[in-house]
Short mmCIF file of C-alpha atoms and ligand atoms in Angstrom, two decimals:
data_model
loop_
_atom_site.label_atom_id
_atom_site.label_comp_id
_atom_site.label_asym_id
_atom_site.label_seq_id
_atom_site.Cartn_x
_atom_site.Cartn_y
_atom_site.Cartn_z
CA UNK A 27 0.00 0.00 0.00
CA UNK A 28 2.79 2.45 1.04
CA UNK A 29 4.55 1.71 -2.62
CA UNK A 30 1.13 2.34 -3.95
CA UNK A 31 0.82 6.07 -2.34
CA UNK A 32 4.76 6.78 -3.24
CA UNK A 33 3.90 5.81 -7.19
CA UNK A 34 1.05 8.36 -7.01
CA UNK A 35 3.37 10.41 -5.95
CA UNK A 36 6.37 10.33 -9.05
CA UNK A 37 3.24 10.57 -11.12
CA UNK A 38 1.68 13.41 -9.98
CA UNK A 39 4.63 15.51 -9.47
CA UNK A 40 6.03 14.56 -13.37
CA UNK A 41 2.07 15.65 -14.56
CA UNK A 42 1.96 18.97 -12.80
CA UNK A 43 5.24 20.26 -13.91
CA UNK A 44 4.37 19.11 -17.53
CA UNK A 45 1.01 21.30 -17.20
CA UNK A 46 1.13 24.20 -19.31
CA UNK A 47 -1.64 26.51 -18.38
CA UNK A 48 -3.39 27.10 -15.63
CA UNK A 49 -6.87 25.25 -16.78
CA UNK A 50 -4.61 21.95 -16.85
CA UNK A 51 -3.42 22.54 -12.97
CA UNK A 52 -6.75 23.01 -11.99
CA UNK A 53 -8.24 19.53 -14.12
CA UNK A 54 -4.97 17.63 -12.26
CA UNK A 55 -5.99 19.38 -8.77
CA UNK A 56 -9.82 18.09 -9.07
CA UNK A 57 -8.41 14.39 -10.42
CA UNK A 58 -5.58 13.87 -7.71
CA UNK A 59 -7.32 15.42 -4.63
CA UNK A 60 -10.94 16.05 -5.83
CA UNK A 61 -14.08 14.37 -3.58
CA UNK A 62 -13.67 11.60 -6.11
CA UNK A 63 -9.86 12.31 -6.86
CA UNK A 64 -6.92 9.05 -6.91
CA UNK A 65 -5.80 9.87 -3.20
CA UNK A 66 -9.13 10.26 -1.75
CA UNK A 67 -10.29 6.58 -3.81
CA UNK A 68 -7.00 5.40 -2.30
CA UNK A 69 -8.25 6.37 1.03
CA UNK A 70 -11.25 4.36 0.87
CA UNK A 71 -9.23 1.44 1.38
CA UNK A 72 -7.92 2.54 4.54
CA UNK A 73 -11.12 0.44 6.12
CA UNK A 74 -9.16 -3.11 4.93
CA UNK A 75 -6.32 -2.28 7.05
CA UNK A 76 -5.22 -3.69 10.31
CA UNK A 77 -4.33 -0.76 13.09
CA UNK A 78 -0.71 -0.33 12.21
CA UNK A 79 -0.79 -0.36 8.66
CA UNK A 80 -3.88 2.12 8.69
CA UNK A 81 -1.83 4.38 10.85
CA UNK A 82 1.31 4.54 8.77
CA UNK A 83 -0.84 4.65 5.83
CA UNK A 84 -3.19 7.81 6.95
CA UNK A 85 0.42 9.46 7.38
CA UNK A 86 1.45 9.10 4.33
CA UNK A 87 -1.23 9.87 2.41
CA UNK A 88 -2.19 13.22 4.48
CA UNK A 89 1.62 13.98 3.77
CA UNK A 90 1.48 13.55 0.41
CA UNK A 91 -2.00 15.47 0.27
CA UNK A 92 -0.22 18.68 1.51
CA UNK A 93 2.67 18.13 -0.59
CA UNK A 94 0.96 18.15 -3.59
CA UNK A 95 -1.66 21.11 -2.72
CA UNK A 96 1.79 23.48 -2.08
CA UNK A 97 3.39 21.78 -5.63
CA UNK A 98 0.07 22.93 -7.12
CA UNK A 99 0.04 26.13 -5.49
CA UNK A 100 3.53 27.17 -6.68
CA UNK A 101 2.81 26.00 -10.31
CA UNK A 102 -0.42 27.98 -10.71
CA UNK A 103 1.96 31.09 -9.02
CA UNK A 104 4.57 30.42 -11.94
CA UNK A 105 2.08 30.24 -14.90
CA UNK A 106 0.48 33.26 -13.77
CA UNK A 107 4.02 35.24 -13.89
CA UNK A 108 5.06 33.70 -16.75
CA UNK A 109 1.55 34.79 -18.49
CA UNK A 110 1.86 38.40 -17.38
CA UNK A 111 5.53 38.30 -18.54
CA UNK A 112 3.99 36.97 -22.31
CA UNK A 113 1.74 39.74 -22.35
CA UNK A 114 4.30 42.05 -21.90
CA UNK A 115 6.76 40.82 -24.46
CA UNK A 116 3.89 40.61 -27.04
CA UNK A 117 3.40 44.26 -26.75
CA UNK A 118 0.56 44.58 -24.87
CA UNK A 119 0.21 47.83 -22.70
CA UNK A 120 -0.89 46.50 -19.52
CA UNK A 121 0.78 47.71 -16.85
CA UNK A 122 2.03 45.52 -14.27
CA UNK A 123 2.90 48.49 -11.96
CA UNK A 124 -1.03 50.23 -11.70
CA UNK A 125 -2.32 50.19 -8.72
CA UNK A 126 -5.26 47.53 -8.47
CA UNK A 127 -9.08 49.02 -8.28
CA UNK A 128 -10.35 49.67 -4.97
CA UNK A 129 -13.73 48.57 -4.29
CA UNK A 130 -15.79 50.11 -1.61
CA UNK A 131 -17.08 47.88 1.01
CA UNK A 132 -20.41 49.08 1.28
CA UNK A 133 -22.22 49.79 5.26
CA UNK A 134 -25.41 49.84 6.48
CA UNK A 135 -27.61 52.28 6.81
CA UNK A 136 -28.03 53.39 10.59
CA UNK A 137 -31.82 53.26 10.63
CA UNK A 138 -31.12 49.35 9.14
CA UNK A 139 -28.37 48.70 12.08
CA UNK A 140 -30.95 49.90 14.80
CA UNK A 141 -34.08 48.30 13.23
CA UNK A 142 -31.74 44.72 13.16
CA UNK A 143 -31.37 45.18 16.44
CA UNK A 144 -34.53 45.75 17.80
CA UNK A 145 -35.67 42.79 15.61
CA UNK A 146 -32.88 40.72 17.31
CA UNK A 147 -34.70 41.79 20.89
CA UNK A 148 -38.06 40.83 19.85
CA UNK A 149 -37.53 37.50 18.37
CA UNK A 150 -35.83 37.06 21.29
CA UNK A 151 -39.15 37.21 23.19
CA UNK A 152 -40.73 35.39 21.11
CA UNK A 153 -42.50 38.00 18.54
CA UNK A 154 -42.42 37.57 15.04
CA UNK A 155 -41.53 40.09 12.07
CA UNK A 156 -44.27 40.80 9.74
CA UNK A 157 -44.85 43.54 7.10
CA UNK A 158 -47.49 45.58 5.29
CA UNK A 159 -48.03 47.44 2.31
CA UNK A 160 -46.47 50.91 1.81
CA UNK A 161 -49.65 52.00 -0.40
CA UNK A 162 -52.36 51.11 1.95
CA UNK A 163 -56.16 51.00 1.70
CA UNK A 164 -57.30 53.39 3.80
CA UNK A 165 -59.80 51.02 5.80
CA UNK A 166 -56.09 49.86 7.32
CA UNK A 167 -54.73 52.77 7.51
CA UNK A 168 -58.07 54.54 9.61
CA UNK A 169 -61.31 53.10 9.48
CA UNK A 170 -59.62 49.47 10.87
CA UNK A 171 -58.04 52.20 13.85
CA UNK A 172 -60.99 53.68 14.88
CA UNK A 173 -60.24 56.69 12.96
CA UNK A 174 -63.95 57.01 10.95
CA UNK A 175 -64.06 59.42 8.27
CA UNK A 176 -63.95 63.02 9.04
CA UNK A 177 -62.76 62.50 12.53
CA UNK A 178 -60.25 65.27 13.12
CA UNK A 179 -58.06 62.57 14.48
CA UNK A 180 -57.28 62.13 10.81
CA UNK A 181 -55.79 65.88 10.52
CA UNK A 182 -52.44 64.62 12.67
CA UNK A 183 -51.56 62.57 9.92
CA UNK A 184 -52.14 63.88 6.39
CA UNK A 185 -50.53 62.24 3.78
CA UNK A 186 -49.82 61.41 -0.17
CA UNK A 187 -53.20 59.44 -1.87
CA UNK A 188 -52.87 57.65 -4.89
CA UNK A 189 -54.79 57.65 -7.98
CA UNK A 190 -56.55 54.46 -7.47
CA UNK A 191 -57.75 55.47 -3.88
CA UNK A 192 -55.29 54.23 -1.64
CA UNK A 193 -52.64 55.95 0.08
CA UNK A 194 -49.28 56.15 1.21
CA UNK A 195 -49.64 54.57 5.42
CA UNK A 196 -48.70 57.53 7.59
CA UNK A 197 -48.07 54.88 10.65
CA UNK A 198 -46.98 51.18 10.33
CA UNK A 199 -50.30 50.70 12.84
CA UNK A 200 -52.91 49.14 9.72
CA UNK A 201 -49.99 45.94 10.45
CA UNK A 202 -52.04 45.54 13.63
CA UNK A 203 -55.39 44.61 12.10
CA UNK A 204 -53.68 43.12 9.05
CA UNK A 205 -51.43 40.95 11.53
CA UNK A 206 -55.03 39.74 13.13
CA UNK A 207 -57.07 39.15 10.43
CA UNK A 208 -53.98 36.21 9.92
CA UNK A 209 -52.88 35.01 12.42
CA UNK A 210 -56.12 35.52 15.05
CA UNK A 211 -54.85 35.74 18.75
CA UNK A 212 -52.78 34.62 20.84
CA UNK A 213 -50.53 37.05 18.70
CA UNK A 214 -46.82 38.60 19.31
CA UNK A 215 -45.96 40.70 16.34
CA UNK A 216 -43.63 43.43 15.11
CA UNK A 217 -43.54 45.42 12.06
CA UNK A 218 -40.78 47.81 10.72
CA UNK A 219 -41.45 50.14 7.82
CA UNK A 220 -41.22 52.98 5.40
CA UNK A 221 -44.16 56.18 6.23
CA UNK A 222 -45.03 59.06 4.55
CA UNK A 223 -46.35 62.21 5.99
CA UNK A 224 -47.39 64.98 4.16
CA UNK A 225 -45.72 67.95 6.17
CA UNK A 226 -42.86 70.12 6.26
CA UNK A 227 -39.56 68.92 7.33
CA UNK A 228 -37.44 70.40 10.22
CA UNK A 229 -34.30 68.71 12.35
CA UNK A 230 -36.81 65.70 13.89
CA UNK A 231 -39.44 65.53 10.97
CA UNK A 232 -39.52 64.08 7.68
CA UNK A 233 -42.14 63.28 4.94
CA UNK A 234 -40.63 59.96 5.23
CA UNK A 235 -39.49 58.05 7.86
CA UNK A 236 -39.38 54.87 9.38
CA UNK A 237 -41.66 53.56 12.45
CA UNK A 238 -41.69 50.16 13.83
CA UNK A 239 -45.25 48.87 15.35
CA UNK A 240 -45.26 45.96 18.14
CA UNK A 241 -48.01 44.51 19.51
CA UNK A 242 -49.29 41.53 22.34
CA UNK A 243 -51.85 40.20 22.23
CA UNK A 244 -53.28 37.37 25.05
CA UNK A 245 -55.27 36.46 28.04
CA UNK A 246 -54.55 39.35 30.62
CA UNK A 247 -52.12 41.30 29.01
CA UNK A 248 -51.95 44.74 30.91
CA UNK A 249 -50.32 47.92 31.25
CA UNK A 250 -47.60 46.44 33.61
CA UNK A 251 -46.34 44.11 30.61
CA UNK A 252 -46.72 47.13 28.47
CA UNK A 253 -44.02 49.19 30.48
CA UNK A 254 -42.08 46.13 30.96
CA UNK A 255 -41.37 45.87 27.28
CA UNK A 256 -41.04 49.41 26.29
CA UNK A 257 -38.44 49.60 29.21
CA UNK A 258 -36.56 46.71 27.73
CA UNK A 259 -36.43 47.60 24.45
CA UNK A 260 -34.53 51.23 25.50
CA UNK A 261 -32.57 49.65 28.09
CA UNK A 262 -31.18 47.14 24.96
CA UNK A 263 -31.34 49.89 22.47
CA UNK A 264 -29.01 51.98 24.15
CA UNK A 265 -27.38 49.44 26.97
CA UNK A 266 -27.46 51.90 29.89
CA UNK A 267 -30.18 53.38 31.70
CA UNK A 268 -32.03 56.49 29.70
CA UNK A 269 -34.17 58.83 30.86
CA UNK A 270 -38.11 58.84 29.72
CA UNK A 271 -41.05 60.42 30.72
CA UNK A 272 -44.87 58.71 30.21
CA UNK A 273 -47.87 61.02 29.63
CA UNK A 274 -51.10 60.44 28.70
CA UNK A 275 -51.37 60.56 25.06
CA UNK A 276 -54.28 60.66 22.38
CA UNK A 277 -54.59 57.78 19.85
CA UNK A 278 -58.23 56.80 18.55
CA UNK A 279 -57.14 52.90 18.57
CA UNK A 280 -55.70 52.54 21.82
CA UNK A 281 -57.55 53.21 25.40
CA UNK A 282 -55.69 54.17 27.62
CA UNK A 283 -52.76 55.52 25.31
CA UNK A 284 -49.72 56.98 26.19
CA UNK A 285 -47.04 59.39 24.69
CA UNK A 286 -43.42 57.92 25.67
CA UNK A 287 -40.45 60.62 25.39
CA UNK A 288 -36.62 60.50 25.53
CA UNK A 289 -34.82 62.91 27.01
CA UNK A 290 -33.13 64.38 24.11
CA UNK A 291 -29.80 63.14 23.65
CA UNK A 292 -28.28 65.88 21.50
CA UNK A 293 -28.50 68.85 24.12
CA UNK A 294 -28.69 66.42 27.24
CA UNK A 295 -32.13 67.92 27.89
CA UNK A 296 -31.16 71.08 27.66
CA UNK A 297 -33.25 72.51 24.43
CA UNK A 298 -32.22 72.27 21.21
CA UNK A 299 -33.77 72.81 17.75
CA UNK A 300 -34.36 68.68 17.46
CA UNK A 301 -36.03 69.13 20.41
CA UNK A 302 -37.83 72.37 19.29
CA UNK A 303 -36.59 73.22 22.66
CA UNK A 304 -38.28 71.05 25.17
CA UNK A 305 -35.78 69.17 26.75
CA UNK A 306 -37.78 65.30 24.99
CA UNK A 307 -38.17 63.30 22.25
CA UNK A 308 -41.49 61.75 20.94
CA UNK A 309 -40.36 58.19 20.28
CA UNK A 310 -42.43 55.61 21.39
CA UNK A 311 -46.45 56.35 21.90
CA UNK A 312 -47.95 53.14 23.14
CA UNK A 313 -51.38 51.97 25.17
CA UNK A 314 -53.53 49.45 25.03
CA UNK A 315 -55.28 48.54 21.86
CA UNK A 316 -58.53 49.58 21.98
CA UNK A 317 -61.63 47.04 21.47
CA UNK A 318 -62.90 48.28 18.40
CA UNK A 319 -59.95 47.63 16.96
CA UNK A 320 -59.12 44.22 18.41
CA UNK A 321 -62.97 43.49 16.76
CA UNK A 322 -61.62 44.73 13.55
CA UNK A 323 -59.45 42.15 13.50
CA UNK A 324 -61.68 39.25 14.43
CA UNK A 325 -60.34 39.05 18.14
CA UNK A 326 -62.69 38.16 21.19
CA UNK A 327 -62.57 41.03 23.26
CA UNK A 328 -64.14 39.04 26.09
CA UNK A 329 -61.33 36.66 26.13
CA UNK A 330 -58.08 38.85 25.34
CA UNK A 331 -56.79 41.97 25.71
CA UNK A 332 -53.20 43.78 24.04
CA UNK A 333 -50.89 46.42 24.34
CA UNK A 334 -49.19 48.25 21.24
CA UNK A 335 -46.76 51.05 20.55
CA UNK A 336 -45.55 52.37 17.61
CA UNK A 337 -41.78 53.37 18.26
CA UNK A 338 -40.23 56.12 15.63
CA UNK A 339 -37.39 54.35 14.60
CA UNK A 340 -35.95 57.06 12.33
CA UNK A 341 -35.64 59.13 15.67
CA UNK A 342 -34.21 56.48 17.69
CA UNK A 343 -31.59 55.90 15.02
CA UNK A 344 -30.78 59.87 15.49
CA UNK A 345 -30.45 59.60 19.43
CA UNK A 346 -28.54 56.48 19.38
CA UNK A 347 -26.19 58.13 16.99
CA UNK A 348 -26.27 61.33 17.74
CA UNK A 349 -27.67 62.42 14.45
CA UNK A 350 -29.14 66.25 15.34
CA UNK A 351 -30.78 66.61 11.87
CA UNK A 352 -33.62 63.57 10.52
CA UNK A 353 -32.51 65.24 6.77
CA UNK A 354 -29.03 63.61 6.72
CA UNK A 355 -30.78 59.93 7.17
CA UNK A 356 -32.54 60.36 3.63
CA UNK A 357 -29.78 62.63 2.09
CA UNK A 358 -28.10 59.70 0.95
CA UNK A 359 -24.91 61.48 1.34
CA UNK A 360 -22.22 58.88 2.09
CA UNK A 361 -19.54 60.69 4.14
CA UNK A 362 -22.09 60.66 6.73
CA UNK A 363 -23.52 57.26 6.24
CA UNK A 364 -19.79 55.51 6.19
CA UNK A 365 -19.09 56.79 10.16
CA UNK A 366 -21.44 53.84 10.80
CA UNK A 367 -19.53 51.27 8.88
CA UNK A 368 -21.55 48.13 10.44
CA UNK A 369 -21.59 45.19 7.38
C1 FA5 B 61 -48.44 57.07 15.47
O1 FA5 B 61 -48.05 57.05 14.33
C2 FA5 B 61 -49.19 55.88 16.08
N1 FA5 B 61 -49.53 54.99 15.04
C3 FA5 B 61 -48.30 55.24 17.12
C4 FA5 B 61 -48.99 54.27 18.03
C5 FA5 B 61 -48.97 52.90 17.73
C6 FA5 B 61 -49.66 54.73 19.19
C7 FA5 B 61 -49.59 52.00 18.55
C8 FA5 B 61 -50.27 53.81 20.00
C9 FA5 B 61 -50.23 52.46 19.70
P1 FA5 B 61 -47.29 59.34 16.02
O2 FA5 B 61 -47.93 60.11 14.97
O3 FA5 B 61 -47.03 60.03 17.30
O4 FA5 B 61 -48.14 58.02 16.36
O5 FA5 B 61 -45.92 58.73 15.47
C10 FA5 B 61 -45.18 57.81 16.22
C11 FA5 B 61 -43.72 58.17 16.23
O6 FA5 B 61 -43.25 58.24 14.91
C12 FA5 B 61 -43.42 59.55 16.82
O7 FA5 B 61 -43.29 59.51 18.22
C13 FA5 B 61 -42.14 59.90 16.15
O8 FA5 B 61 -41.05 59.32 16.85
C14 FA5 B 61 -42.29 59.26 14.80
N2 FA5 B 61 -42.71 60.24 13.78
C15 FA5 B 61 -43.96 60.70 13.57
N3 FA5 B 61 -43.96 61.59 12.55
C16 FA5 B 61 -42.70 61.69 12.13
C17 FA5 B 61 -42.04 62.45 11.10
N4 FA5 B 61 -42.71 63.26 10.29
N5 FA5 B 61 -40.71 62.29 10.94
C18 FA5 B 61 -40.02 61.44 11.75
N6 FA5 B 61 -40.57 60.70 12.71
C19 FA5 B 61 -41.89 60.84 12.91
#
């Protein structure tokens, strides 16, 4: 067996340095040590062998393996030089001394780092991701949310509406009824996603941003697991204790709602024009969701009850970074997009 394994090896060596280009190394490579390649069907028989003789023989054979992979190596090294030094000779006017081309790794966006993260929380509680339409029907987008037509409600969030009746979704919310009308309750659900808002921009407003909507949905769910979550998604977020402040708020599709602000983390509270000079940020509104909408979307309100929050995920992206202006997030401008060079 051992005279077997040295023959290979005269013969391989003798083949390789006959090769001429580099598409003849690489056929010898895939026939010598290939899945189906002469050492590895030589190492098949290694099961017929007593201890010893499989020992010495597993040696040998691994030697030879790495023997002939650095051979190989070195040839395909000396046909590459030698075809460079052709293509000089004959003339041609490539330039051996050019610097190569420099790609750019690409990074990802800070709103995408944050939103991976939060999605990396969640599943991690057990929620899953779902999604919705960026042109809505506007049943989702109000009627579904207790928001009836001609409720002033409606005013807050004025937006872009499309030719064929529907309209760009001002809030990721119409996931809520969408996500019940599927999968019925119990229900743990998050949805990130692109709004649109039909007002005029300033340091912590866009026409478009992004939101992220999370809702619970169970047999006594209350309030208490309601703060618990919101306070563990900021104390991940950010890894370090923040500070909030919860007020009553006004939504139509959640009773009791409440407004959840940061304390803004580009003056330190101090006023600043993200702010618009209040010392907070309006990041995560959140309450429980109200029955009418929970019937919407075919849930027993006898039987269950759910909190949800819809968390502006543009804006958390600015305070985590340190962003003072929402603009630069859509300006596409990539000296400021590169500083958060996460792959
Ligand atoms: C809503 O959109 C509700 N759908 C949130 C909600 C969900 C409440 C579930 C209760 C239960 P609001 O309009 O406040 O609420 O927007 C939510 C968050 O999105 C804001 O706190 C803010 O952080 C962000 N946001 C709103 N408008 C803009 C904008 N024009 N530019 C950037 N971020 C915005």
């Amino acid at each position: 067996m051992i005279d077997k394994i040295s023959n290979l090896r005269d013969a391989a060596i003798g083949r390789i340095k006959e090769a001429v280009n580099s598409a003849e190394v690489e056929e010898l490579r895939v026939k010598l040590l290939g899945k189906k390649g002469e050492l590895t069907e030589m190492l098949k028989d290694l099961k017929n062998m007593d201890i010893e003789e499989r020992k010495q023989f597993g040696q040998k054979a691994n030697a030879l393996k790495t023997e002939l992979t650095e051979i190989i190596e070195g040839k395909f090294k000396e046909l590459s030089v030698k075809d460079v030094k052709k293509s000089l000779s004959s003339g041609s006017n490539f330039d051996i001394s050019l610097p190569g081309t420099n790609f750019k790794l690409g990074s990802l966006h800070p709103v995408t780092i944050v939103q991976k993260e939060i999605e990396r929380i969640f599943t991690g509680m057990g929620f899953n991701i779902v999604d919705g339409p960026e042109a809505e029907e506007e049943f989702f987008n109000f009627e579904a949310l207790n928001i009836p037509k001609h409720h002033p409600a409606r005013d807050m969030q004025d937006t872009y509406w499309l030719e064929n009746g529907s309209l760009l979704r001002t809030h990721t919310s119409p996931c809520q009824v969408r996500a019940m009308q599927k999968y019925g309750a119990p229900l743990k659900v998050i949805a990130p996603g692109r709004c649109f808002r039909n007002e005029s921009t300033d340091a912590s407003h866009e026409n478009t941003f992004f939101q992220l909507e999370g809702m619970m949905i169970d047999k006594n769910v209350s309030i208490a697991n309601l703060i618990y979550v919101m306070k563990l998604l900021l104390s991940e977020v950010f890894q370090r204790d923040v500070k909030i402040r919860l007020r009553p708020g006004f939504f139509p599709f959640v009773e009791p709602g409440f407004e959840l602000d940061l304390n803004c983390m580009i003056c330190g509270g101090k006023g600043c024009p993200t702010c618009k000079h209040s010392g907070w940020i309006e990041l995560l509104p959140c309450g429980m969701v109200h029955p009418n909408v929970l019937r919407y979307g075919g849930i027993d309100t006898e039987e269950y009850t759910g909190f949800a929050f819809g968390l502006g995920l543009t804006r958390l992206a600015m305070m985590k970074y340190g962003i003072s202006d929402i603009r630069v997030l859509n300006s596409g401008d990539l000296r400021a997009m590169e500083q958060f060079s996460v792959r």
